[in-house]
Amino acid sequence: MRAAVQFAAIARLACLEAVRRPVFLLVALTVYAGIVLMPFLLHYTLGESARIIRDSALALYFVGGLLLAATAAGEALARELRRGTAATVLAKPVPRAMFFLAKTAGIAAALLLFSLAALAATLLAVRAGASEPQRDWTAALPALLAVILAPALAGAWNHRTHRPFASAAFLLLLLFLLLALGVSAALATPLDHFVFPANFDWPILRVGLLLILCLGMVVALAAALATRLQVAPVLLVCAGVFLCGLMGDCLLGPRLADSWAARATYAVLPNVQAFWLLDALDLAPTIPVDYLLLAAAYAAAWSAAVLCLGLVSFQRLEIS
Amino acid sequence: MPTAIQAETLSKTFRDFWRRPCVEAVRSISFEVPAGQIFGLLGPNGSGKSTTLKMILGLLFPSAGTLAVLGSSPRATAVKRRIGYLPEESYLYPHLTPQETLAFYAKLFPLAAADARRRIGELLDMAGLAHARHRPVGEFSKGMARRIGLAQALLNDPDLVVLDEPTAGLDPQGARQVKDLILALAARGKTVLLTSHLLADVEDVCQQIAILFNGRILARGTLDGLLAQKDKTTLTFPTPSDPAALKRILEATRAAVGADPTLDHPRQGLEPYFLQVIQDAARQPDATDSGARPAAPLAPFLRQ
């Protein structure tokens, strides 16, 4: 029970510290604004606007998420180790393993919140722009208002209470985007040639879930690396590993049959292609639950292995 | 007397990325800190004080030698429940308020929620920061942050208090309050291990000291044992109104010891004089202060 309280306290603080960093808000706001503005930026899509918006929005979300996962994990561990806050906490009766895992869980929670808002924005943007050149204002207007009002209200709240602006703006963005989704879902689309059942392209959520799992793997790798590296190298290595993972089939596929080194590298690299299933949505109406479970098991196993390495590294780390 | 900390031929060598030895920070030092005593580790920058403290806290691992803290390994979680640590810099989460900071650290100890709330309130009063409990600590002056750092070190009512430069960054009032707190903790049987560059502070509170230089202990013992000049005697008495009486005393002393005595008026210390001036000023009706306001000298739970 005491261990659960300690774990929750450290994880909650890690999550709060992550969303309180200005860079987190900057990246999140850029991603959300980019997604909700997408219907207004695309022209001459030859009836493919829904697919283009969907693919672009999820790509933007994934790149933003990768950036946030790597920097937030790097900040939560590497910077705290350097700044000394980790020493103060570890001088208390907190096992090192718990500290490391709780920090990772806190960052993962922050990424989950980021993902929820990004997926809400994606659903709204796809609905708003699916009938290009017409715009569905019942989806576009609530989304735009959410992205504009959240920072404005957070600024006013900060002016009044002196509480951190960045976390308030981020949490209001999440709240307003979910509210916008609710409001938009309650309104029938005015466009008679709308392409989705029940107003929204809901199968996007299943791809979103897969991307959330993939971002969880990024968090695990970033946390493990941050026990030894600073923020910038953590970001570079994470980006490199997941880029190689994305291109794994292309780079290593032809050599898998006759090279044990290729097979070993292929097994160790995260198989990002398994989580990027947007093309599959064009061929099938949805992604089967069995596949989602298998992908979740793979992500959990890969993350657990990486976290074990991180734990070994952190147990041996000298905190000076 | 039981021992709170026992170090035997303790060494620490830092290594570079390739595991090559690069700095020998502590070289085979041995010392023990008796329970219930105030022990000072002194030395210039880079002498190995903070490294020694961090080994005692289980944050750094000794390269050689043995170290026992409260009878166990310094890495044992059970031992850490009984330790309070104030780091050299007040490492705090800048976005948290003092209340949130102490609430966070309280959750790391096996404290009941009501007990934790009471202790947090008492410590905020003791630190003189009750009026600033809702301001982010990132906005605090160094002295105010130091007080929060000290408060978090005492949340668990520790048996062993490790203080790295406890008076650094504090004004004379704050420094006096910290020294009184250290003396009060020792009076309750707590062990205090501190490092400081401010030798006057160490002299005010420590019973035993060790002087470190270049990773080695050069001197160790009680303050009286190290500093008392046994071949000299000071005699203090009220200044006589008759100058001839003073002359007679001097002549008698010279005849008794066979040497010229030194005659001087004892001086009041600067610290009590300064504190008196500030206390008088603070009693004026127009006195204002936006910083820390010491209220209670010692949190009630630390007096029990």
PDB file of N, CA and C in Angstrom, chain A residues 210-244:
ATOM      1  N   LEU A 210      -3.021   2.007 -31.770  1.00  0.00           N
ATOM      2  CA  LEU A 210      -1.739   1.382 -32.126  1.00  0.00           C
ATOM      3  C   LEU A 210      -0.585   2.387 -32.007  1.00  0.00           C
ATOM      4  N   LEU A 211      -0.846   3.622 -32.431  1.00  0.00           N
ATOM      5  CA  LEU A 211       0.214   4.638 -32.336  1.00  0.00           C
ATOM      6  C   LEU A 211       0.511   4.988 -30.874  1.00  0.00           C
ATOM      7  N   ILE A 212      -0.524   4.947 -30.035  1.00  0.00           N
ATOM      8  CA  ILE A 212      -0.294   5.185 -28.595  1.00  0.00           C
ATOM      9  C   ILE A 212       0.633   4.101 -28.045  1.00  0.00           C
ATOM     10  N   LEU A 213       0.383   2.855 -28.454  1.00  0.00           N
ATOM     11  CA  LEU A 213       1.255   1.755 -28.000  1.00  0.00           C
ATOM     12  C   LEU A 213       2.692   1.981 -28.470  1.00  0.00           C
ATOM     13  N   CYS A 214       2.821   2.449 -29.706  1.00  0.00           N
ATOM     14  CA  CYS A 214       4.152   2.695 -30.259  1.00  0.00           C
ATOM     15  C   CYS A 214       4.847   3.834 -29.493  1.00  0.00           C
ATOM     16  N   LEU A 215       4.075   4.873 -29.135  1.00  0.00           N
ATOM     17  CA  LEU A 215       4.665   5.965 -28.353  1.00  0.00           C
ATOM     18  C   LEU A 215       5.065   5.473 -26.959  1.00  0.00           C
ATOM     19  N   GLY A 216       4.321   4.513 -26.427  1.00  0.00           N
ATOM     20  CA  GLY A 216       4.706   3.907 -25.150  1.00  0.00           C
ATOM     21  C   GLY A 216       6.072   3.254 -25.248  1.00  0.00           C
ATOM     22  N   MET A 217       6.338   2.628 -26.400  1.00  0.00           N
ATOM     23  CA  MET A 217       7.659   2.021 -26.614  1.00  0.00           C
ATOM     24  C   MET A 217       8.739   3.110 -26.679  1.00  0.00           C
ATOM     25  N   VAL A 218       8.395   4.244 -27.300  1.00  0.00           N
ATOM     26  CA  VAL A 218       9.361   5.359 -27.351  1.00  0.00           C
ATOM     27  C   VAL A 218       9.672   5.834 -25.933  1.00  0.00           C
ATOM     28  N   VAL A 219       8.636   5.963 -25.103  1.00  0.00           N
ATOM     29  CA  VAL A 219       8.839   6.418 -23.717  1.00  0.00           C
ATOM     30  C   VAL A 219       9.774   5.457 -22.989  1.00  0.00           C
ATOM     31  N   ALA A 220       9.540   4.146 -23.166  1.00  0.00           N
ATOM     32  CA  ALA A 220      10.370   3.145 -22.477  1.00  0.00           C
ATOM     33  C   ALA A 220      11.835   3.285 -22.910  1.00  0.00           C
ATOM     34  N   LEU A 221      12.058   3.418 -24.217  1.00  0.00           N
ATOM     35  CA  LEU A 221      13.432   3.540 -24.714  1.00  0.00           C
ATOM     36  C   LEU A 221      14.068   4.840 -24.214  1.00  0.00           C
ATOM     37  N   ALA A 222      13.293   5.927 -24.285  1.00  0.00           N
ATOM     38  CA  ALA A 222      13.834   7.223 -23.860  1.00  0.00           C
ATOM     39  C   ALA A 222      14.186   7.196 -22.375  1.00  0.00           C
ATOM     40  N   ALA A 223      13.342   6.577 -21.568  1.00  0.00           N
ATOM     41  CA  ALA A 223      13.614   6.504 -20.121  1.00  0.00           C
ATOM     42  C   ALA A 223      14.881   5.691 -19.859  1.00  0.00           C
ATOM     43  N   ALA A 224      15.012   4.574 -20.572  1.00  0.00           N
ATOM     44  CA  ALA A 224      16.205   3.741 -20.377  1.00  0.00           C
ATOM     45  C   ALA A 224      17.470   4.504 -20.778  1.00  0.00           C
ATOM     46  N   LEU A 225      17.391   5.221 -21.883  1.00  0.00           N
ATOM     47  CA  LEU A 225      18.560   5.981 -22.348  1.00  0.00           C
ATOM     48  C   LEU A 225      18.888   7.143 -21.417  1.00  0.00           C
ATOM     49  N   ALA A 226      17.827   7.746 -20.859  1.00  0.00           N
ATOM     50  CA  ALA A 226      18.039   8.937 -20.027  1.00  0.00           C
ATOM     51  C   ALA A 226      18.752   8.619 -18.725  1.00  0.00           C
ATOM     52  N   THR A 227      18.892   7.338 -18.383  1.00  0.00           N
ATOM     53  CA  THR A 227      19.680   7.014 -17.188  1.00  0.00           C
ATOM     54  C   THR A 227      21.161   7.296 -17.413  1.00  0.00           C
ATOM     55  N   ARG A 228      21.569   7.395 -18.681  1.00  0.00           N
ATOM     56  CA  ARG A 228      22.992   7.629 -18.975  1.00  0.00           C
ATOM     57  C   ARG A 228      23.244   8.820 -19.887  1.00  0.00           C
ATOM     58  N   LEU A 229      22.236   9.213 -20.680  1.00  0.00           N
ATOM     59  CA  LEU A 229      22.462  10.269 -21.683  1.00  0.00           C
ATOM     60  C   LEU A 229      21.640  11.514 -21.353  1.00  0.00           C
ATOM     61  N   GLN A 230      22.072  12.625 -21.916  1.00  0.00           N
ATOM     62  CA  GLN A 230      21.324  13.874 -21.755  1.00  0.00           C
ATOM     63  C   GLN A 230      20.185  13.937 -22.769  1.00  0.00           C
ATOM     64  N   VAL A 231      19.384  15.014 -22.686  1.00  0.00           N
ATOM     65  CA  VAL A 231      18.134  15.083 -23.449  1.00  0.00           C
ATOM     66  C   VAL A 231      18.373  14.992 -24.963  1.00  0.00           C
ATOM     67  N   ALA A 232      19.331  15.776 -25.489  1.00  0.00           N
ATOM     68  CA  ALA A 232      19.533  15.797 -26.946  1.00  0.00           C
ATOM     69  C   ALA A 232      19.955  14.431 -27.492  1.00  0.00           C
ATOM     70  N   PRO A 233      20.944  13.754 -26.889  1.00  0.00           N
ATOM     71  CA  PRO A 233      21.270  12.407 -27.394  1.00  0.00           C
ATOM     72  C   PRO A 233      20.106  11.426 -27.268  1.00  0.00           C
ATOM     73  N   VAL A 234      19.315  11.562 -26.214  1.00  0.00           N
ATOM     74  CA  VAL A 234      18.143  10.666 -26.056  1.00  0.00           C
ATOM     75  C   VAL A 234      17.205  10.854 -27.246  1.00  0.00           C
ATOM     76  N   LEU A 235      16.963  12.107 -27.587  1.00  0.00           N
ATOM     77  CA  LEU A 235      16.062  12.408 -28.708  1.00  0.00           C
ATOM     78  C   LEU A 235      16.625  11.842 -30.018  1.00  0.00           C
ATOM     79  N   LEU A 236      17.914  12.050 -30.218  1.00  0.00           N
ATOM     80  CA  LEU A 236      18.541  11.581 -31.467  1.00  0.00           C
ATOM     81  C   LEU A 236      18.479  10.056 -31.577  1.00  0.00           C
ATOM     82  N   VAL A 237      18.823   9.373 -30.489  1.00  0.00           N
ATOM     83  CA  VAL A 237      18.837   7.905 -30.533  1.00  0.00           C
ATOM     84  C   VAL A 237      17.409   7.379 -30.727  1.00  0.00           C
ATOM     85  N   CYS A 238      16.449   7.952 -30.025  1.00  0.00           N
ATOM     86  CA  CYS A 238      15.050   7.491 -30.166  1.00  0.00           C
ATOM     87  C   CYS A 238      14.584   7.666 -31.614  1.00  0.00           C
ATOM     88  N   ALA A 239      14.841   8.868 -32.159  1.00  0.00           N
ATOM     89  CA  ALA A 239      14.415   9.128 -33.534  1.00  0.00           C
ATOM     90  C   ALA A 239      15.090   8.137 -34.486  1.00  0.00           C
ATOM     91  N   GLY A 240      16.384   7.899 -34.278  1.00  0.00           N
ATOM     92  CA  GLY A 240      17.127   6.978 -35.145  1.00  0.00           C
ATOM     93  C   GLY A 240      16.587   5.565 -35.049  1.00  0.00           C
ATOM     94  N   VAL A 241      16.378   5.081 -33.830  1.00  0.00           N
ATOM     95  CA  VAL A 241      15.912   3.699 -33.635  1.00  0.00           C
ATOM     96  C   VAL A 241      14.525   3.503 -34.259  1.00  0.00           C
ATOM     97  N   PHE A 242      13.630   4.460 -34.034  1.00  0.00           N
ATOM     98  CA  PHE A 242      12.263   4.270 -34.549  1.00  0.00           C
ATOM     99  C   PHE A 242      12.189   4.515 -36.053  1.00  0.00           C
ATOM    100  N   LEU A 243      13.094   5.336 -36.593  1.00  0.00           N
ATOM    101  CA  LEU A 243      13.159   5.490 -38.048  1.00  0.00           C
ATOM    102  C   LEU A 243      13.648   4.186 -38.678  1.00  0.00           C
ATOM    103  N   CYS A 244      14.680   3.611 -38.058  1.00  0.00           N
ATOM    104  CA  CYS A 244      15.175   2.307 -38.553  1.00  0.00           C
ATOM    105  C   CYS A 244      14.077   1.255 -38.412  1.00  0.00           C
TER     106      CYS A 244
END
